[in-house]
Short mmCIF file of C-alpha atoms and ligand atoms in Angstrom, two decimals:
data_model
loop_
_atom_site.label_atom_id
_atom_site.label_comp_id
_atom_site.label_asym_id
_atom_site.label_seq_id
_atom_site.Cartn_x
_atom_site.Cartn_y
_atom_site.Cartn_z
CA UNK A 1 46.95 60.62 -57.68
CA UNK A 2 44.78 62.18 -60.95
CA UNK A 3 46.73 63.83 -63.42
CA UNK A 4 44.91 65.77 -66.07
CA UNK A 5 47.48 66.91 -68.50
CA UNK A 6 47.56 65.03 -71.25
CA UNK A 7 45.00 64.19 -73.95
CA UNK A 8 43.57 60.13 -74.18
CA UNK A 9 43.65 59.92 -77.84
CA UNK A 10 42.10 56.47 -79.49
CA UNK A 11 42.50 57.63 -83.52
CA UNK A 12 45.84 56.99 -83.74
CA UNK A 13 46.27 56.34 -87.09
CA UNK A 14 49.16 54.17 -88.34
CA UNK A 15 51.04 56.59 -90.19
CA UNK A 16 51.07 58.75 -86.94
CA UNK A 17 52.56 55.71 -85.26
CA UNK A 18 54.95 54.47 -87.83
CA UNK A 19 55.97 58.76 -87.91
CA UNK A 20 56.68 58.28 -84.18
CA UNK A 21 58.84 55.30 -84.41
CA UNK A 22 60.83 56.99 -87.21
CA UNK A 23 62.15 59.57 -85.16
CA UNK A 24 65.15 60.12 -84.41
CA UNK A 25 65.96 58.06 -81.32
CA UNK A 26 66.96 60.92 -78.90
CA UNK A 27 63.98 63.03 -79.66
CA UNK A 28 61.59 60.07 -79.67
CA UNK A 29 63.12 59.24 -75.93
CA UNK A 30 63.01 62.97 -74.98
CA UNK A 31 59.30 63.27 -76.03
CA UNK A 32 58.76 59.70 -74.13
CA UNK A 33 60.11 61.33 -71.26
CA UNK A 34 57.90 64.38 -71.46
CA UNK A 35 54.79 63.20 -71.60
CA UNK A 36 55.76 60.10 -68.99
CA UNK A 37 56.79 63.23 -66.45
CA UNK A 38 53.26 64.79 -67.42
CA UNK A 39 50.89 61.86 -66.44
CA UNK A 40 53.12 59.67 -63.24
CA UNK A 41 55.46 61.02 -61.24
CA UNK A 42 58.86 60.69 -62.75
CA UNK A 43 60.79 58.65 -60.64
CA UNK A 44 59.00 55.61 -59.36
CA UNK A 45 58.36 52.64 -60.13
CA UNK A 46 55.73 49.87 -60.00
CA UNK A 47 56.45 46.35 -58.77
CA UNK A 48 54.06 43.25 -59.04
CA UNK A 49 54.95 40.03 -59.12
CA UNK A 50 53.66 37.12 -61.37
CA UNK A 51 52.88 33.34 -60.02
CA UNK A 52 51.96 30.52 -62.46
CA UNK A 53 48.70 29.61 -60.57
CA UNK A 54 48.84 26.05 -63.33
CA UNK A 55 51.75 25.47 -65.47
CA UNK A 56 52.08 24.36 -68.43
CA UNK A 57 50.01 21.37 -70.58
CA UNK A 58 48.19 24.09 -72.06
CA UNK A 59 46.00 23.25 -75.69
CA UNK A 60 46.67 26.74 -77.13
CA UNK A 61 49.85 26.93 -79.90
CA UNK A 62 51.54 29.92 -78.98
CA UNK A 63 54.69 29.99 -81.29
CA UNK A 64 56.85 31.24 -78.16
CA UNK A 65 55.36 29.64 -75.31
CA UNK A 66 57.40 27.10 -73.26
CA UNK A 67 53.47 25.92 -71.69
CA UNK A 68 52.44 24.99 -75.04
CA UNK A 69 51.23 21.16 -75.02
CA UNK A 70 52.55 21.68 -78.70
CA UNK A 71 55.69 22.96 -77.50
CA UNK A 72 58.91 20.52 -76.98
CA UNK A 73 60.00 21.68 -73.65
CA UNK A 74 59.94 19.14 -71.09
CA UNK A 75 58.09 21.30 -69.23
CA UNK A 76 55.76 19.36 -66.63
CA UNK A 77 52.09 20.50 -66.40
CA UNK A 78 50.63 20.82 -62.92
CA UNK A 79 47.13 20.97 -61.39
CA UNK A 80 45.90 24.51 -60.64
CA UNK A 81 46.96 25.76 -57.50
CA UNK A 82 45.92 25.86 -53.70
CA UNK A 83 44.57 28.81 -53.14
CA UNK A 84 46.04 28.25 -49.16
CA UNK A 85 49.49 28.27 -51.54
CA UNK A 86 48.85 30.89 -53.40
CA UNK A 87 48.00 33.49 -50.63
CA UNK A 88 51.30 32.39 -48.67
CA UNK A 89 53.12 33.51 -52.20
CA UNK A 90 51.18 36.47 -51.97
CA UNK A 91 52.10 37.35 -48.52
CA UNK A 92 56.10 36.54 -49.17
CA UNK A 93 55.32 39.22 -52.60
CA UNK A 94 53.82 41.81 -50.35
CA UNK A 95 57.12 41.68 -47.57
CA UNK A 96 59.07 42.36 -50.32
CA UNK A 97 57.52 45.37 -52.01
CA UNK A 98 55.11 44.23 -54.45
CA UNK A 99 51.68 45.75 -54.36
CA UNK A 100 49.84 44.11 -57.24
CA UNK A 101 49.95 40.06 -57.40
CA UNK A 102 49.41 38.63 -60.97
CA UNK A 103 48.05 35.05 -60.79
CA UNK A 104 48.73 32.86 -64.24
CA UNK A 105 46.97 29.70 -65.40
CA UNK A 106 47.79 27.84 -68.40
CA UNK A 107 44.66 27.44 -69.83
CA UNK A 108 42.99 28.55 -73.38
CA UNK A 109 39.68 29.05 -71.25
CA UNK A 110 39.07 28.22 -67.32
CA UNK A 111 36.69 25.55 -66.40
CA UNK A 112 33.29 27.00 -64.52
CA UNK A 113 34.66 24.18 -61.96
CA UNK A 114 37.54 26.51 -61.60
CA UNK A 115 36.07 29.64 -60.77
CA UNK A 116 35.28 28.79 -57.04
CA UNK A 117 39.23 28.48 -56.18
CA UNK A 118 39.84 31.55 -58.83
CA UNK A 119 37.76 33.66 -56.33
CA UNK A 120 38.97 32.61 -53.32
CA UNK A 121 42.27 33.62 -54.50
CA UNK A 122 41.56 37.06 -55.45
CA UNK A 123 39.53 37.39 -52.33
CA UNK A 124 42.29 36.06 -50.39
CA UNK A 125 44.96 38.81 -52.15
CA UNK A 126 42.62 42.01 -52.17
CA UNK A 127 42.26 41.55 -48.11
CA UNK A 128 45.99 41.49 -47.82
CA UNK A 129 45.43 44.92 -49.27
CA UNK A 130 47.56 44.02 -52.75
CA UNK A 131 45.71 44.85 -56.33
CA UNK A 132 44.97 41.25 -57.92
CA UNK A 133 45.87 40.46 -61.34
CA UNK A 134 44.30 37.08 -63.39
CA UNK A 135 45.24 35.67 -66.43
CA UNK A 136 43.41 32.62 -67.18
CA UNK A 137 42.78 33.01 -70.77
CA UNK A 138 39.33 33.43 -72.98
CA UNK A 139 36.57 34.46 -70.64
CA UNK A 140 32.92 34.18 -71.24
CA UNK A 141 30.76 37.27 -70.14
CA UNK A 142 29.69 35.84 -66.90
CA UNK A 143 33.16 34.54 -65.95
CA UNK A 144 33.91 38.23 -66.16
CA UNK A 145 31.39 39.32 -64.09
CA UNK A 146 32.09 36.39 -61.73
CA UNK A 147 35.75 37.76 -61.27
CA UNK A 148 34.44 41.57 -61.14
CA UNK A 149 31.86 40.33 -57.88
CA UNK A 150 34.71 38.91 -56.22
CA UNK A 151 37.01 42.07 -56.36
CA UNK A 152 39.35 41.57 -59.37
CA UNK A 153 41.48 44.92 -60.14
CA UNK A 154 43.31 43.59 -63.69
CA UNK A 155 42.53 40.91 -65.52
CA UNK A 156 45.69 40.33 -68.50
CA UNK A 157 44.88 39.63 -71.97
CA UNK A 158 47.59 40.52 -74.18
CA UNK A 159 47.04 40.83 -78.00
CA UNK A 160 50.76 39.73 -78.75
CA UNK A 161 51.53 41.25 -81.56
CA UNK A 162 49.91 42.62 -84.56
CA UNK A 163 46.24 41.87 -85.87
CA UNK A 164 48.23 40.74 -89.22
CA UNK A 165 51.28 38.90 -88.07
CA UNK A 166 48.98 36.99 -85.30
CA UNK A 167 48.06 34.35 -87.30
CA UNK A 168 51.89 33.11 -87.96
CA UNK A 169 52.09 33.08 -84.41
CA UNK A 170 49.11 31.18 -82.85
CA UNK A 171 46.67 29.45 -84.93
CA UNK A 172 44.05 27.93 -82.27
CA UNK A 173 42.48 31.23 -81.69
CA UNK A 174 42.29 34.77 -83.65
CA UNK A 175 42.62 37.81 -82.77
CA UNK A 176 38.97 38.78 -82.78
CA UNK A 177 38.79 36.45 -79.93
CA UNK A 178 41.37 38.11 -78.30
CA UNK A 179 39.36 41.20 -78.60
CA UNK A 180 35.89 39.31 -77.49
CA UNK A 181 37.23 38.80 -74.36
CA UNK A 182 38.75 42.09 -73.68
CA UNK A 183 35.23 43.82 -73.97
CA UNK A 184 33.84 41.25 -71.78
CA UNK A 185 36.51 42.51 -69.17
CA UNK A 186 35.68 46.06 -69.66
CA UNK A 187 32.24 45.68 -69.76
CA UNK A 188 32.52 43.91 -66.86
CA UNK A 189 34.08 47.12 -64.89
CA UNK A 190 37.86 45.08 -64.85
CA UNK A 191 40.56 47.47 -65.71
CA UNK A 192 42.44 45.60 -68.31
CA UNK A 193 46.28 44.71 -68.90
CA UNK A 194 47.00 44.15 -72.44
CA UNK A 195 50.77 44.36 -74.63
CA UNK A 196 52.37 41.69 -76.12
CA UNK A 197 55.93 40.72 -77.23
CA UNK A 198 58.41 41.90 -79.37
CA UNK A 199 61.35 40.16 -80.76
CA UNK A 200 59.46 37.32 -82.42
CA UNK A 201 61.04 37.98 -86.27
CA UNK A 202 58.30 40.62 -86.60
CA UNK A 203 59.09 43.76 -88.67
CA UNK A 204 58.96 47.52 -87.45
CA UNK A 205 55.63 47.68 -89.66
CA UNK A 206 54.31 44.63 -87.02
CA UNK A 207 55.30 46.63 -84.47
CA UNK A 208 53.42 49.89 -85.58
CA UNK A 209 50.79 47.45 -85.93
CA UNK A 210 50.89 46.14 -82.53
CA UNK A 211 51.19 49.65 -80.85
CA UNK A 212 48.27 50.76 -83.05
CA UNK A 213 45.55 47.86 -82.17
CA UNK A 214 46.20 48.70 -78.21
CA UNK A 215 46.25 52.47 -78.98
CA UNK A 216 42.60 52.27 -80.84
CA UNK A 217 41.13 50.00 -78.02
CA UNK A 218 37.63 51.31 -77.02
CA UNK A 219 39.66 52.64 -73.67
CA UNK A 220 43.62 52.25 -73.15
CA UNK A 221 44.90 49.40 -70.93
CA UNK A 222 45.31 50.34 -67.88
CA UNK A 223 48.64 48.23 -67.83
CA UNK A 224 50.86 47.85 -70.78
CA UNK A 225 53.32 44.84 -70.34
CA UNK A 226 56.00 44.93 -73.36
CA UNK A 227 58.17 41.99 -73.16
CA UNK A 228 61.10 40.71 -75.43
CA UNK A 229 60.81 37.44 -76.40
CA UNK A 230 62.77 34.89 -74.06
CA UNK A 231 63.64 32.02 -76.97
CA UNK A 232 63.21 28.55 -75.41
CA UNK A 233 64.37 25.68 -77.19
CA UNK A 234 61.73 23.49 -78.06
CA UNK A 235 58.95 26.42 -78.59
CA UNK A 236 57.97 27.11 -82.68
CA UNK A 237 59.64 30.62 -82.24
CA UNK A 238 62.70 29.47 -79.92
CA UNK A 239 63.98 27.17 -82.79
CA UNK A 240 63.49 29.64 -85.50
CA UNK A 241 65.53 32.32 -83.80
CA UNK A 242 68.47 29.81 -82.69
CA UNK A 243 68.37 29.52 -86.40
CA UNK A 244 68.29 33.31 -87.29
CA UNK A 245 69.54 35.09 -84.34
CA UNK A 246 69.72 38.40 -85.94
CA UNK A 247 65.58 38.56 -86.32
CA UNK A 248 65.52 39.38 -82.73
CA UNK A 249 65.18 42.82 -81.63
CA UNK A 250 68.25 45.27 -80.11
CA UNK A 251 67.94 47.21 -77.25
CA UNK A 252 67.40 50.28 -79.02
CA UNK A 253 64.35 49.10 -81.20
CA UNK A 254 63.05 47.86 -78.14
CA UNK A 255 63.56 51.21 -76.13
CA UNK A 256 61.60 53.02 -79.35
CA UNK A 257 58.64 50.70 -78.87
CA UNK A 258 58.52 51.31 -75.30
CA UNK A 259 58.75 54.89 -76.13
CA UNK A 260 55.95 54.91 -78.57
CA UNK A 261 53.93 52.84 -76.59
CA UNK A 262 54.41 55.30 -73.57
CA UNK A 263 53.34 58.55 -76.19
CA UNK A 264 50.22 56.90 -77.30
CA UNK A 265 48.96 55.63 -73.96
CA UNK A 266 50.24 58.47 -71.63
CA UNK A 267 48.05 57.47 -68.53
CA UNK A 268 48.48 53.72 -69.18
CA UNK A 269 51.49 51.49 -67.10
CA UNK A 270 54.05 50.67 -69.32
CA UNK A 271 55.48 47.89 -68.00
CA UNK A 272 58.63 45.74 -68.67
CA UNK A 273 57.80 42.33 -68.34
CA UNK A 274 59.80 39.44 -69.47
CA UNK A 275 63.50 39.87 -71.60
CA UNK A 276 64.43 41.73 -68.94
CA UNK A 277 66.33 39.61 -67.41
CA UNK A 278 69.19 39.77 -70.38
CA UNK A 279 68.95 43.45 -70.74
CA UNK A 280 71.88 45.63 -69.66
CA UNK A 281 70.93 47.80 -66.67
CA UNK A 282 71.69 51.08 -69.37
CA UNK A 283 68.92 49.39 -71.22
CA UNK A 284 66.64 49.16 -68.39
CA UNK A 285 67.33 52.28 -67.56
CA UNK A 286 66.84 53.78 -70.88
CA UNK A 287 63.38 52.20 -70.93
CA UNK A 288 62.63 54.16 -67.08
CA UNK A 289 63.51 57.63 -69.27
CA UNK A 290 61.37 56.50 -71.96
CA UNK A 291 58.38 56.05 -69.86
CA UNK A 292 58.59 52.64 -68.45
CA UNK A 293 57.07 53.18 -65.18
CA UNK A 294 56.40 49.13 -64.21
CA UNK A 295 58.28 45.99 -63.76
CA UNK A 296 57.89 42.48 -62.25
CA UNK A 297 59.93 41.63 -59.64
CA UNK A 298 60.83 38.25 -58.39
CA UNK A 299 62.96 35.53 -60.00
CA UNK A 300 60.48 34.12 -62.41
CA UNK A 301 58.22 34.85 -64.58
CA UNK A 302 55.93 31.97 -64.72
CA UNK A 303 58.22 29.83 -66.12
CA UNK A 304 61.23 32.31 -67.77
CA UNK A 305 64.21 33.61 -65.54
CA UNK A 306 63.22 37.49 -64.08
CA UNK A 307 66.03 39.68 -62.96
CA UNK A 308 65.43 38.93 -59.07
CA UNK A 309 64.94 41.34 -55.75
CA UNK A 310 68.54 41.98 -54.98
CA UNK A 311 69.34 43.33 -58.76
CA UNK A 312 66.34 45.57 -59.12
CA UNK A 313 66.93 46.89 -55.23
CA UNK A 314 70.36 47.59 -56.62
CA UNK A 315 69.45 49.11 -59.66
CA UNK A 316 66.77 51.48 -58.27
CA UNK A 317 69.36 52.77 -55.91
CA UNK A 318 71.90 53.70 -58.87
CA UNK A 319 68.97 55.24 -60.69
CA UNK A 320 67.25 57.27 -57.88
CA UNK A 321 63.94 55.58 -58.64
CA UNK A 322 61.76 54.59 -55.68
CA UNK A 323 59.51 51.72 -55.49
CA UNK A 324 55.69 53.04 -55.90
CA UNK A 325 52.99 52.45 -53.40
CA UNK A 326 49.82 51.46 -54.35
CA UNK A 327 47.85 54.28 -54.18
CA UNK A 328 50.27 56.13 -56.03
CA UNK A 329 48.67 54.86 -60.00
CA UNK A 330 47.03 56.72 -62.03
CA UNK A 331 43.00 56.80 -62.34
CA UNK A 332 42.73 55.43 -66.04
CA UNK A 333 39.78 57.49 -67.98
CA UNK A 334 37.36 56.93 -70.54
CA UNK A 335 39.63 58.35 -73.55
CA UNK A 336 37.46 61.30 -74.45
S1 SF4 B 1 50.75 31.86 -73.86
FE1 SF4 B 1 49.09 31.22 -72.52
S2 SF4 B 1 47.51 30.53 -73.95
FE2 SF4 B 1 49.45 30.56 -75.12
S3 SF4 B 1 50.25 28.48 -74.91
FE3 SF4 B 1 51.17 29.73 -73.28
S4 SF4 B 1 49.84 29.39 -71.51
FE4 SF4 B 1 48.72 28.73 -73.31
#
């Protein structure tokens, strides 16, 4: 399904974004909700599902990551994956419901001695007829292309929060890195998923901030994952925010950056990814009016708790939304 009815805009300017998120809340929502019901069809929902492919052990310093080798977790790294395993996880994703499989390694880079298995796996999900999702971390320009030949649909990238607050966050890459390696996606022909996380003690200006640099990309993602951070004990971020629980965000700060997100990237998936699990199903269901038009399904996500099959089957049902089929998302354009 095309639709043609709203404008792709990349010169967002900050002041247009920071006007947005100063709305009032019920006109910001109602706005959400107009131009949501003007690009997808109103009432459904994506599902995918996310498997960690290789956990943890990983060299990168992500302030919130529990698969941070800097990180205090306890969390035991494993080898990358089988791909024989990793298409029977498929398979059980695809019975129930999901029609896009996101694959997960812990890695600030993949290994060329990696790629063989990488493309066996996407190989192996595409013929199943499921859309194949990577996210293996910095990619050089031929990995890219490697992963385009073999069929991949999304590969995830996420800028996490805003260019300025990104070095208190991580400090073994930048964020012009970040940005290196979405170009070699796109350039590559990969449609590319790219959001970040709120919650992590950033201010409303970070979050104008983050909204902005995914708004300005070159092209919109075509997915959009906004999580809220999951604190983990043991993580940089996890410890601060036992410490100063009120930095994290509420529901309805989190509903207004959905919402913005969803006015500035009308053809894009906005998707719910993890802190879902904690939100109240009026919250959830708040973010479906703003726009919110994706989810992962499941009971983890990688590593963090996800709300599980039987709640979101549940939840659906009260809200009238139905499950969307493949076919059913939206052509992303050029942003003219
Ligand atoms: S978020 Fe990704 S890159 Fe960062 S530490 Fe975790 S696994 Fe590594």
């Amino acid at each position: 399904m095309t639709f043609e009815s709203s404008p792709v805009r990349t010169d967002w300017t900050r002041d247009e974004i920071a006007a947005l998120f100063d709305l009032p809340f019920t006109e910001l929502v109602f706005r959400a909700a107009e131009v949501h019901r003007a690009n997808h069809p109103a009432n459904q929902v994506q599902r995918s599902t996310l498997l960690s492919i290789k956990t943890g052990g990983c060299p990168e310093d992500c302030g919130y990551c529990s698969q941070s080798a800097h990180a205090d977790t306890g969390l035991k790294a494993t080898k990358l994956m089988d791909p024989r395993a990793v298409l029977q996880a498929a398979a059980q994703a695809k019975d129930h419901g999901s029609t896009r499989f996101c694959m997960g390694a812990a890695w600030r880079n993949p290994k060329d001695r990696d790629m063989p298995a990488i493309v066996e796996m996407v190989k192996g999900v595409r013929a199943m007829g499921m859309e194949t999702c990577m996210t293996l971390g910095m990619l050089t320009d031929a990995q890219a292309k490697t992963l385009a030949d073999a069929g991949l649909d999304y590969y995830n990238h996420n800028i996490d929060t805003s260019p300025e607050r990104y070095g208190e966050v991580i400090t073994t890459r930048s964020f012009e890195e970040r940005l290196e390696t979405l170009e070699h996606v796109r350039e590559a022909g990969i449609n590319v998923c790219c959001g970040g996380i709120v919650g992590m003690g950033e201010t409303r200006g970070d979050r104008v901030g983050f909204i902005h640099a995914l708004a300005t990309l070159p092209v919109h993602p075509g997915s959009v994952p906004v999580n809220a951070l999951v604190p983990v004990k043991g993580t940089v971020l996890g410890d601060m925010l036992a410490d100063t629980p009120l930095a994290m965000i509420d529901d309805i700060e989190f509903v207004r950056t959905v919402a913005v997100a969803r006015i500035t990237m009308p053809r894009s998936m906005v998707r719910l990814s993890a802190g879902r699990e904690s939100m109240s199903d009026a919250t959830q269901a708040l973010c479906f009016l703003a726009g919110a038009n994706s989810i992962f399904t499941g009971d983890k996500l990688l590593t963090a708790g996800n709300a599980g099959d039987d709640k979101d089957a549940a939840l659906f049902a009260r809200l009238g939304i139905t499950p969307m089929a493949a076919e059913c998302k939206v052509e992303l354009e050029a942003a003219e």
